[in-house]
Short mmCIF file of C-alpha atoms in Angstrom, two decimals:
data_model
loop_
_atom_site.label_atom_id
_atom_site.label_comp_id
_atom_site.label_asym_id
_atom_site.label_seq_id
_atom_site.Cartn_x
_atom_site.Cartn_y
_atom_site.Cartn_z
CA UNK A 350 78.46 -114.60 -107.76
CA UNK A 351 76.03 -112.87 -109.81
CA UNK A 352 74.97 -109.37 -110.18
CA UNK A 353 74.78 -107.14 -108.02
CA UNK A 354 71.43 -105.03 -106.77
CA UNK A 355 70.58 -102.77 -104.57
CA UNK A 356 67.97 -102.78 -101.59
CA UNK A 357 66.48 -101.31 -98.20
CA UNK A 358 67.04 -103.39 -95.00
CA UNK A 359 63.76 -104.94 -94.72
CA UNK A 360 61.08 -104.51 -91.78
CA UNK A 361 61.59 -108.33 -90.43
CA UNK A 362 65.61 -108.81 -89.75
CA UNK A 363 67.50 -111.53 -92.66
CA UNK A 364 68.90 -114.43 -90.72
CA UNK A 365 72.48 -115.25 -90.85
CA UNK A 366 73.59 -118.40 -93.10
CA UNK A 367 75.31 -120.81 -89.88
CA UNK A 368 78.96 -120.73 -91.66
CA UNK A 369 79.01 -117.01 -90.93
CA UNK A 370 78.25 -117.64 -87.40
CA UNK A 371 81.90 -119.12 -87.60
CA UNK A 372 83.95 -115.57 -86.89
CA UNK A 373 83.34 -112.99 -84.60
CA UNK A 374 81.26 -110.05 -84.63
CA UNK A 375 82.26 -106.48 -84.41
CA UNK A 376 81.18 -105.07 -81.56
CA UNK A 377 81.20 -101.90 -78.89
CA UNK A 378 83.65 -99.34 -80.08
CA UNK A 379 84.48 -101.19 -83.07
CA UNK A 380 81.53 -101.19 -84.15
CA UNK A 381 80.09 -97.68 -83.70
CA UNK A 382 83.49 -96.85 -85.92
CA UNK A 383 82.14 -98.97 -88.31
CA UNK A 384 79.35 -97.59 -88.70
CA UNK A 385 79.94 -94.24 -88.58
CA UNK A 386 82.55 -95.28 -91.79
CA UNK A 387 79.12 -96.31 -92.78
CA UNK A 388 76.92 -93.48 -92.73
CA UNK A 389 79.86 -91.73 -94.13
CA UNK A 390 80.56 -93.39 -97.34
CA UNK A 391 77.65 -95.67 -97.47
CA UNK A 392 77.76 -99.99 -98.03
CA UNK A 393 80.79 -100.52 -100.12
CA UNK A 394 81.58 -104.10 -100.24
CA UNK A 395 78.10 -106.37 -101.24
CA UNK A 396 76.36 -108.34 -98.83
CA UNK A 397 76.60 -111.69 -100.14
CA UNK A 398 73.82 -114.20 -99.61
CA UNK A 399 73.29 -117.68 -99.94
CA UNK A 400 70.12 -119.91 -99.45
CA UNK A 401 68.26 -116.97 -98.55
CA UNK A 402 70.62 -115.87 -95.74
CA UNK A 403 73.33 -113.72 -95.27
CA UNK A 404 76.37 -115.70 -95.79
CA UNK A 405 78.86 -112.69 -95.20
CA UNK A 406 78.00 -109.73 -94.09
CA UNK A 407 76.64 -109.61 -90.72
CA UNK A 408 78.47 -106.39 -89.28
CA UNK A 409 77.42 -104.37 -92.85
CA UNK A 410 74.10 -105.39 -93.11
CA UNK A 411 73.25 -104.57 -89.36
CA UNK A 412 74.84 -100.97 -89.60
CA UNK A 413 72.88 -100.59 -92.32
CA UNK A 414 69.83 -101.76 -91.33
CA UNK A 415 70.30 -99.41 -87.63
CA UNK A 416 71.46 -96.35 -89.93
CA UNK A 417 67.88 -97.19 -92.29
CA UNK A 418 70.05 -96.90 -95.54
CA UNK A 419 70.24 -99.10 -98.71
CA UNK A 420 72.79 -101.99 -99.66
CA UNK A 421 74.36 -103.96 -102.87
CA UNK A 422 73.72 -107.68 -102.66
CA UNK A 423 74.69 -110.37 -104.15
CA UNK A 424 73.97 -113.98 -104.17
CA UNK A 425 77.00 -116.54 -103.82
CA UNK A 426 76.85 -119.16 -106.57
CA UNK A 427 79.78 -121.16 -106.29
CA UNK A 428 80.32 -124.56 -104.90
CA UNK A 429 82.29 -123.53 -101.63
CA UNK A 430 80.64 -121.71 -99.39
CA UNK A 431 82.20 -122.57 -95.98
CA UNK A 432 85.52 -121.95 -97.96
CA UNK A 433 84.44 -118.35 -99.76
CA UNK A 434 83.70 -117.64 -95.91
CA UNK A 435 86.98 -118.47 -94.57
CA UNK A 436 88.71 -116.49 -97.41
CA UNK A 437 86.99 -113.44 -97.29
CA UNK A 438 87.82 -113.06 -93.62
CA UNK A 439 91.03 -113.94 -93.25
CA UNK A 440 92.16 -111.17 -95.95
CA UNK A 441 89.42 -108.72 -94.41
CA UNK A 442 89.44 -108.93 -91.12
CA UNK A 443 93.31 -109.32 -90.34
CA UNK A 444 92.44 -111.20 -86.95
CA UNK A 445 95.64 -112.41 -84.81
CA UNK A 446 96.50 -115.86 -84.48
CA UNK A 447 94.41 -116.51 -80.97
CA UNK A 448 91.12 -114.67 -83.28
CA UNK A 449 92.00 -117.67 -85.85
CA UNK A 450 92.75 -120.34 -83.31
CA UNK A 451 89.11 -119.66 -81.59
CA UNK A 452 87.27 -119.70 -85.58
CA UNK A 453 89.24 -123.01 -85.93
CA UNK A 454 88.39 -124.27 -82.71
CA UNK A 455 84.88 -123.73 -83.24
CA UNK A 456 85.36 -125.42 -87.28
CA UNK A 457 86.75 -128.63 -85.60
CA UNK A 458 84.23 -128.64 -83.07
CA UNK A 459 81.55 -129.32 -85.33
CA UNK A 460 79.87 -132.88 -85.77
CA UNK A 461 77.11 -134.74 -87.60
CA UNK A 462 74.05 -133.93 -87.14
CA UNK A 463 75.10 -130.44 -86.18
CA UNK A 464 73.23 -127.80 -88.66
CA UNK A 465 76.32 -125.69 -88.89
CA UNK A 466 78.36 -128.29 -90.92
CA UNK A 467 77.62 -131.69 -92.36
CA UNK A 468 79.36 -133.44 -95.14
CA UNK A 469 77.78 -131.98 -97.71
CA UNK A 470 78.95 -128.81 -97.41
CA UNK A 471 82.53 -129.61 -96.20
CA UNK A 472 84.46 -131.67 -98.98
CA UNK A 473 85.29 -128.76 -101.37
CA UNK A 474 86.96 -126.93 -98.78
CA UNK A 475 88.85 -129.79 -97.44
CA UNK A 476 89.99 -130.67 -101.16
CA UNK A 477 91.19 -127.56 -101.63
CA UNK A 478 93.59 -127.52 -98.55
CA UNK A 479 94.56 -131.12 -100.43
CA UNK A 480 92.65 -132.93 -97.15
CA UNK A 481 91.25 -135.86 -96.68
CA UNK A 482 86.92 -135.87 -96.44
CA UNK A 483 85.38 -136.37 -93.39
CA UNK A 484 82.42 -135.53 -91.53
CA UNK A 485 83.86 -132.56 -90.00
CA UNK A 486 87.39 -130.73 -89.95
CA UNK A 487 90.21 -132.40 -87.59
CA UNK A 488 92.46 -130.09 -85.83
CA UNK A 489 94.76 -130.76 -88.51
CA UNK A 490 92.29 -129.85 -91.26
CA UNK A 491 91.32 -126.48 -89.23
CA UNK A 492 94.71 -125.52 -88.07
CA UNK A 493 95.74 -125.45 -92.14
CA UNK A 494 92.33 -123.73 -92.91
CA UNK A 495 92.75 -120.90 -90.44
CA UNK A 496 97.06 -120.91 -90.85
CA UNK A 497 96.84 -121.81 -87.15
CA UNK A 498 98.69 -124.43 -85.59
CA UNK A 499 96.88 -127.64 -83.87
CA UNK A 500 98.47 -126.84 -80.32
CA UNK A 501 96.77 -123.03 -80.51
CA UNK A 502 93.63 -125.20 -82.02
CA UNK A 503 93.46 -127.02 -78.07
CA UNK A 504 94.10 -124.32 -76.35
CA UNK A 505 91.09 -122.70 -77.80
CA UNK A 506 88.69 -125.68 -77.44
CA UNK A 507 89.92 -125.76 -73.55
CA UNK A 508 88.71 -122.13 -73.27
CA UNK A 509 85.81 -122.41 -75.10
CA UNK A 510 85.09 -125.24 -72.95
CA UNK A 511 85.69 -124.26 -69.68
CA UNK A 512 85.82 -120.12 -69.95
CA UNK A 513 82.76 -118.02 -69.04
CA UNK A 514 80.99 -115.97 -72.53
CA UNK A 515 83.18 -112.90 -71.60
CA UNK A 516 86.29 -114.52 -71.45
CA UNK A 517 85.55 -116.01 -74.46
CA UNK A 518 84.59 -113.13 -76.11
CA UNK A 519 87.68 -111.17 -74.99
CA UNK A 520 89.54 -113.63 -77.40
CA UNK A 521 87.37 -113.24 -80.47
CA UNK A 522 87.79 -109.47 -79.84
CA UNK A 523 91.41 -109.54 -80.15
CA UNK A 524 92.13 -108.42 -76.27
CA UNK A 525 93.61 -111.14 -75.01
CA UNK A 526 95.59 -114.27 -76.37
CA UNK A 527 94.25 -117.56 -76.18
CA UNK A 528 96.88 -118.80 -74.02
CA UNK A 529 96.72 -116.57 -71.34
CA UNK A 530 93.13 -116.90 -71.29
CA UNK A 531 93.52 -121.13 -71.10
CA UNK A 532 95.15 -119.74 -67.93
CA UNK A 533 92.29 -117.73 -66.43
CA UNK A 534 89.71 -120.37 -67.84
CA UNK A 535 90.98 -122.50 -64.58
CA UNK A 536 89.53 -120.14 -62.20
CA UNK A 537 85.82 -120.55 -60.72
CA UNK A 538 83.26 -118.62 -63.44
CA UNK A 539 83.07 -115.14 -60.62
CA UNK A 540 86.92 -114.86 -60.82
CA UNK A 541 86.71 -115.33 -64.27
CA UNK A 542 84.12 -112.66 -64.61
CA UNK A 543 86.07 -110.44 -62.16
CA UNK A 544 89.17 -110.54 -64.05
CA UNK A 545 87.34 -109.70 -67.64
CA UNK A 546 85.30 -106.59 -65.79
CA UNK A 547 89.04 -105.53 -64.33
CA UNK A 548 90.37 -105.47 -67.83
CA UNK A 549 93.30 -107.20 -66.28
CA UNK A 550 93.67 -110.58 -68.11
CA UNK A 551 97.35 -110.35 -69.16
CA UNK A 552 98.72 -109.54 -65.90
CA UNK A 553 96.13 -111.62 -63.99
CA UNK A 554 97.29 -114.77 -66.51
CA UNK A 555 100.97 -114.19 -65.81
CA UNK A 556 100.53 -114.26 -62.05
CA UNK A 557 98.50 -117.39 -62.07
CA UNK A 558 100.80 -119.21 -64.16
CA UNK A 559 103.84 -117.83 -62.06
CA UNK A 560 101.55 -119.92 -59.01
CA UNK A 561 100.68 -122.84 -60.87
CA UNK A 562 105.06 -123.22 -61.68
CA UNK A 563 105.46 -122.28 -57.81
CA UNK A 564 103.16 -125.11 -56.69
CA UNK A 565 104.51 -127.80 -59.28
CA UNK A 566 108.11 -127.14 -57.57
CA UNK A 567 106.47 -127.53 -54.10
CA UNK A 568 105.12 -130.91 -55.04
CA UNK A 569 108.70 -132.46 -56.13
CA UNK A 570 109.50 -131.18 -52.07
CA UNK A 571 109.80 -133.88 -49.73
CA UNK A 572 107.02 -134.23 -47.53
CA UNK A 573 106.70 -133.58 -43.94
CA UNK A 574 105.75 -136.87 -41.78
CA UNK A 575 102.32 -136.28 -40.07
CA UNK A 576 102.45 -134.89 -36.55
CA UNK A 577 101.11 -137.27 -34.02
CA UNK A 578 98.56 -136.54 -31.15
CA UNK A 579 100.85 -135.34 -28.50
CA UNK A 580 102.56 -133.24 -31.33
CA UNK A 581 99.20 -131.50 -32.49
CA UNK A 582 98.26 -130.83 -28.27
CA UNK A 583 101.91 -129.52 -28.15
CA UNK A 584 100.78 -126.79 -31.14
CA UNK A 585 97.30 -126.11 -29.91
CA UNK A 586 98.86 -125.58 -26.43
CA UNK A 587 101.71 -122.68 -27.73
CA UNK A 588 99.61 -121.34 -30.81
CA UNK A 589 96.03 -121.76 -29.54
CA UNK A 590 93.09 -122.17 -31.44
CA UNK A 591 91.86 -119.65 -34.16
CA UNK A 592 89.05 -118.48 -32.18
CA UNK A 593 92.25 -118.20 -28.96
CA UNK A 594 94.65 -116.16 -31.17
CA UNK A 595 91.54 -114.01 -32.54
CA UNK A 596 91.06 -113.30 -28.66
CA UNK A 597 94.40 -111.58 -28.65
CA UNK A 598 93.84 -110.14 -31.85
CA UNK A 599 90.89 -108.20 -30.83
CA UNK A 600 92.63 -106.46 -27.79
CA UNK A 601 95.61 -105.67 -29.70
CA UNK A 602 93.15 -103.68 -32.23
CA UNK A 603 91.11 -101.74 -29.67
CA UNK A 604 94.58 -100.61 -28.08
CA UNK A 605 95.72 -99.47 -31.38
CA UNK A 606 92.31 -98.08 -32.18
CA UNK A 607 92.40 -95.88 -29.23
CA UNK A 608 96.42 -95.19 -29.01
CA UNK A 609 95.23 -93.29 -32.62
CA UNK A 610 92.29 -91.47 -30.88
CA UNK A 611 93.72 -87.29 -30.37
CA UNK A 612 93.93 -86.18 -26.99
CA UNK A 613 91.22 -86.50 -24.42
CA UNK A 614 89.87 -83.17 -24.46
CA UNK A 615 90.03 -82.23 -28.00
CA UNK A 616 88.24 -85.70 -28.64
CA UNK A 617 85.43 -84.90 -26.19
CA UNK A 618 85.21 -81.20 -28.13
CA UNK A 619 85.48 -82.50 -31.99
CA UNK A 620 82.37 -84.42 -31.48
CA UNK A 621 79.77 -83.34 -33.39
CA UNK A 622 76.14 -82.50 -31.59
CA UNK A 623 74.60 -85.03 -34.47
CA UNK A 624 76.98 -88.02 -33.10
CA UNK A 625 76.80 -87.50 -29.20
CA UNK A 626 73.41 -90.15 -28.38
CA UNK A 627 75.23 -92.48 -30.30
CA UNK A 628 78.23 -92.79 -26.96
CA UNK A 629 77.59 -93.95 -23.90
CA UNK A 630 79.12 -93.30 -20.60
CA UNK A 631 78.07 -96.63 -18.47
CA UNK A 632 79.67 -98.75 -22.24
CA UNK A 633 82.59 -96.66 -21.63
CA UNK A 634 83.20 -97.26 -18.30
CA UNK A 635 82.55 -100.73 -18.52
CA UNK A 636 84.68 -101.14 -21.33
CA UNK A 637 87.14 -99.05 -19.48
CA UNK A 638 87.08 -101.61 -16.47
CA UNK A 639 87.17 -104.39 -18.60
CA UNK A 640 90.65 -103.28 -20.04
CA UNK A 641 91.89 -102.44 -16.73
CA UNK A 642 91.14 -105.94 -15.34
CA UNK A 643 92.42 -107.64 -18.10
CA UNK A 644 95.73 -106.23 -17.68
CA UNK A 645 95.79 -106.56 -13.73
CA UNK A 646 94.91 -110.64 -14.80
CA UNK A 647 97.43 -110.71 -17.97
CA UNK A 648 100.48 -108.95 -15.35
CA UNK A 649 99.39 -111.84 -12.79
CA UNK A 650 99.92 -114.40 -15.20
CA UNK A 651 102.99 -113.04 -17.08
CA UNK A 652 104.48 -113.31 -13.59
CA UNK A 653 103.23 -116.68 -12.83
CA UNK A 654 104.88 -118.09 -16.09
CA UNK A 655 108.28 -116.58 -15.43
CA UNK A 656 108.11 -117.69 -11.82
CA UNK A 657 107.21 -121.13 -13.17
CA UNK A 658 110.24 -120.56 -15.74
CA UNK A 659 112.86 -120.16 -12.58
CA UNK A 660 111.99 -123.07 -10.63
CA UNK A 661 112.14 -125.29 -13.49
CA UNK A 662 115.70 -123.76 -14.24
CA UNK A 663 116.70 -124.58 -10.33
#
C-alpha cells in the first residue's frame, strides 16, 4: 500500500469495494461504542481503498463520516485483494467460528458471472492456501480460508438459505451459533421473526431440537391399524364431536365463572353506577332459566342412562 493521506468524508457517500461486503457490519450498540472510541481518539487505522472504493473500512469510514471528522487513507496496491480482506479481519475482528462459518458460506456461495467474485480476482488467494483455481471457492477452499470447517460451512448456507434477514443477522452479530439457528431456520418466517424479537434463540433452538429427536423416536413406533367405520361411530358416539364436547365446555365455564362471582348482595353493591346499563334483568333471568332447565333435562337423562345400565345388567 502506498502512502498514507488525510481527508474529509465527502458530501456524496464512497461505495464499498464488493469483497468487503463479505463480513459483517458493526451495528446497534456496537457500533455507537465504536464510534464514540471514535470521536474520542479520532481514525486510527487507514481506510484502505481499492478501485476507487473502500475495500476495508466500512464501520471507520461511516463513523467518521456521521461524526463530520477527517481520515488517513490509503490505496491497496498489492495483487490480493479478496485475501488482504480476509486477513485483516480475521486478526481484527476476532469473530467466533459461526461469524466465520457465515463469511465462508457467503465466499463459497459465489459464482460466475456474480460481480462479487470472478476468476480474476480469486487465484492468488486460493494459491496461497496451496488450492487448486477455480471459478469460485469450494467449501473446502472457504472452510481453510476462514479456519472453519466444511460441516459449519453447510450449516451456514442452510440458514442463509432458508432463515429470515434477522435470523441471519443474529449470526453475523455473534448472538447466536449457526447451529442452533439451522434449527430455528425450519420454522415458518413469523416464528422465526418471533423468536429473534424474544431474544430467545438458544433456548428456543434446544427445545425444537429436543421435538424434532422426540418425533424421530415416534416414527421407529409401530403403527396403529386404522379404525374402521363402526370403530370411528363407536368414538364419535362416547367422545362426541368438537363442536359436542365444546357444548359441555361452555357450561362448565359459566358455572365456574359464576361459582367465582362474591356473594349476591355485595355483587349487586360493588357495581359501579358507570357499569349498571350494561346488565340486564330479562338476559339474566333468561339465562337463569336456561341453567335451571338444563339441569332438570341433564338429571332426567343421567337417570335414564343408569336405568338403562340396570336392565342391561339383569
Amino acid at each position: 500500500m502506498n502512502m498514507i493521506r488525510y481527508e474529509q468524508t465527502p458530501d456524496v457517500g464512497i461505495q464499498w469495494h464488493p469483497y468487503a461486503d463479505i463480513f459483517p457490519w458493526i451495528e446497534g450498540v456496537a457500533f455507537e461504542e465504536f464510534k464514540e472510541d471514535i470521536r474520542a481518539n479520532g481514525v486510527r487505522e487507514p481506510i484502505v481503498f481499492f478501485e476507487g472504493k473502500i475495500l476495508d473500512g466500512r464501520n471507520r469510514y461511516t463513523a467518521a463520516r456521521e461524526l463530520g471528522i477527517e481520515y488517513p487513507r490509503t490505496e491497496y496496491e498489492g495483487n490480493d485483494p479478496l485475501g488482504f480482506v480476509i486477513s485483516v479481519n480475521l486478526k481484527r475482528r476476532h469473530l467466533t467460528e459461526s461469524q466465520r462459518a457465515m463469511v465462508a458460506a457467503r465466499l463459497a456461495t459465489a459464482r460466475v458471472g456474480n460481480p462479487t467474485f470472478n476468476r480474476a480476482n480469486l487465484p492468488d488467494s486460493a494459491e496461497r492456501a496451496n488450492l487448486p483455481i477455480r471459478e469460485e471457492p469450494t467449501n473446502a477452499e472457504a472452510a481453510k480460508m476462514l479456519n472453519v470447517s466444511e460441516r459449519s460451512i453447510k450449516t451456514a448456507k442452510q440458514v442463509q438459505k432458508t432463515g429470515v434477514p434477522e435470523l441471519v443477522k443474529a449470526v453475523e452479530q455473534g448472538t447466536v451459533a449457526v447451529s442452533a439457528a439451522a434449527v430455528i431456520a425450519k420454522q415458518d418466517e413469523d416464528t422465526q421473526r418471533r423468536l429473534v424479537a424474544e431474544d430467545k434463540l438458544k433456548r428456543a433452538a434446544a427445545d425444537l431440537k429436543k421435538a424434532e429427536a422426540e418425533a424421530k423416536e415416534a416414527e421407529k413406533l409401530p403403527k396403529a391399524e386404522p379404525l374402521t367405520d363402526e370403530q370411528k361411530a363407536e368414538q364419535r358416539r362416547i367422545f362426541g364431536t368438537e363442536e359436542d364436547r365444546a357444548i359441555g365446555a361452555r357450561i362448565d365455564e359459566i358455572i365456574d365463572r359464576i361459582n367465582e362471582q362474591p356473594g349476591v348482595f355485595d355483587a349487586v353493591s360493588r357495581i359501579p353506577p358507570a357499569e349498571r346499563h350494561t346488565i340486564s334483568i330479562p338476559d339474566i333471568r333468561a339465562a337463569s332459566a336456561w341453567l335451571s332447565a338444563f339441569a332438570d333435562a341433564w338429571e332426567a337423562h343421567i337417570a335414564k342412562e343408569n336405568e338403562h345400565g340396570l336392565e342391561a345388567a339383569e
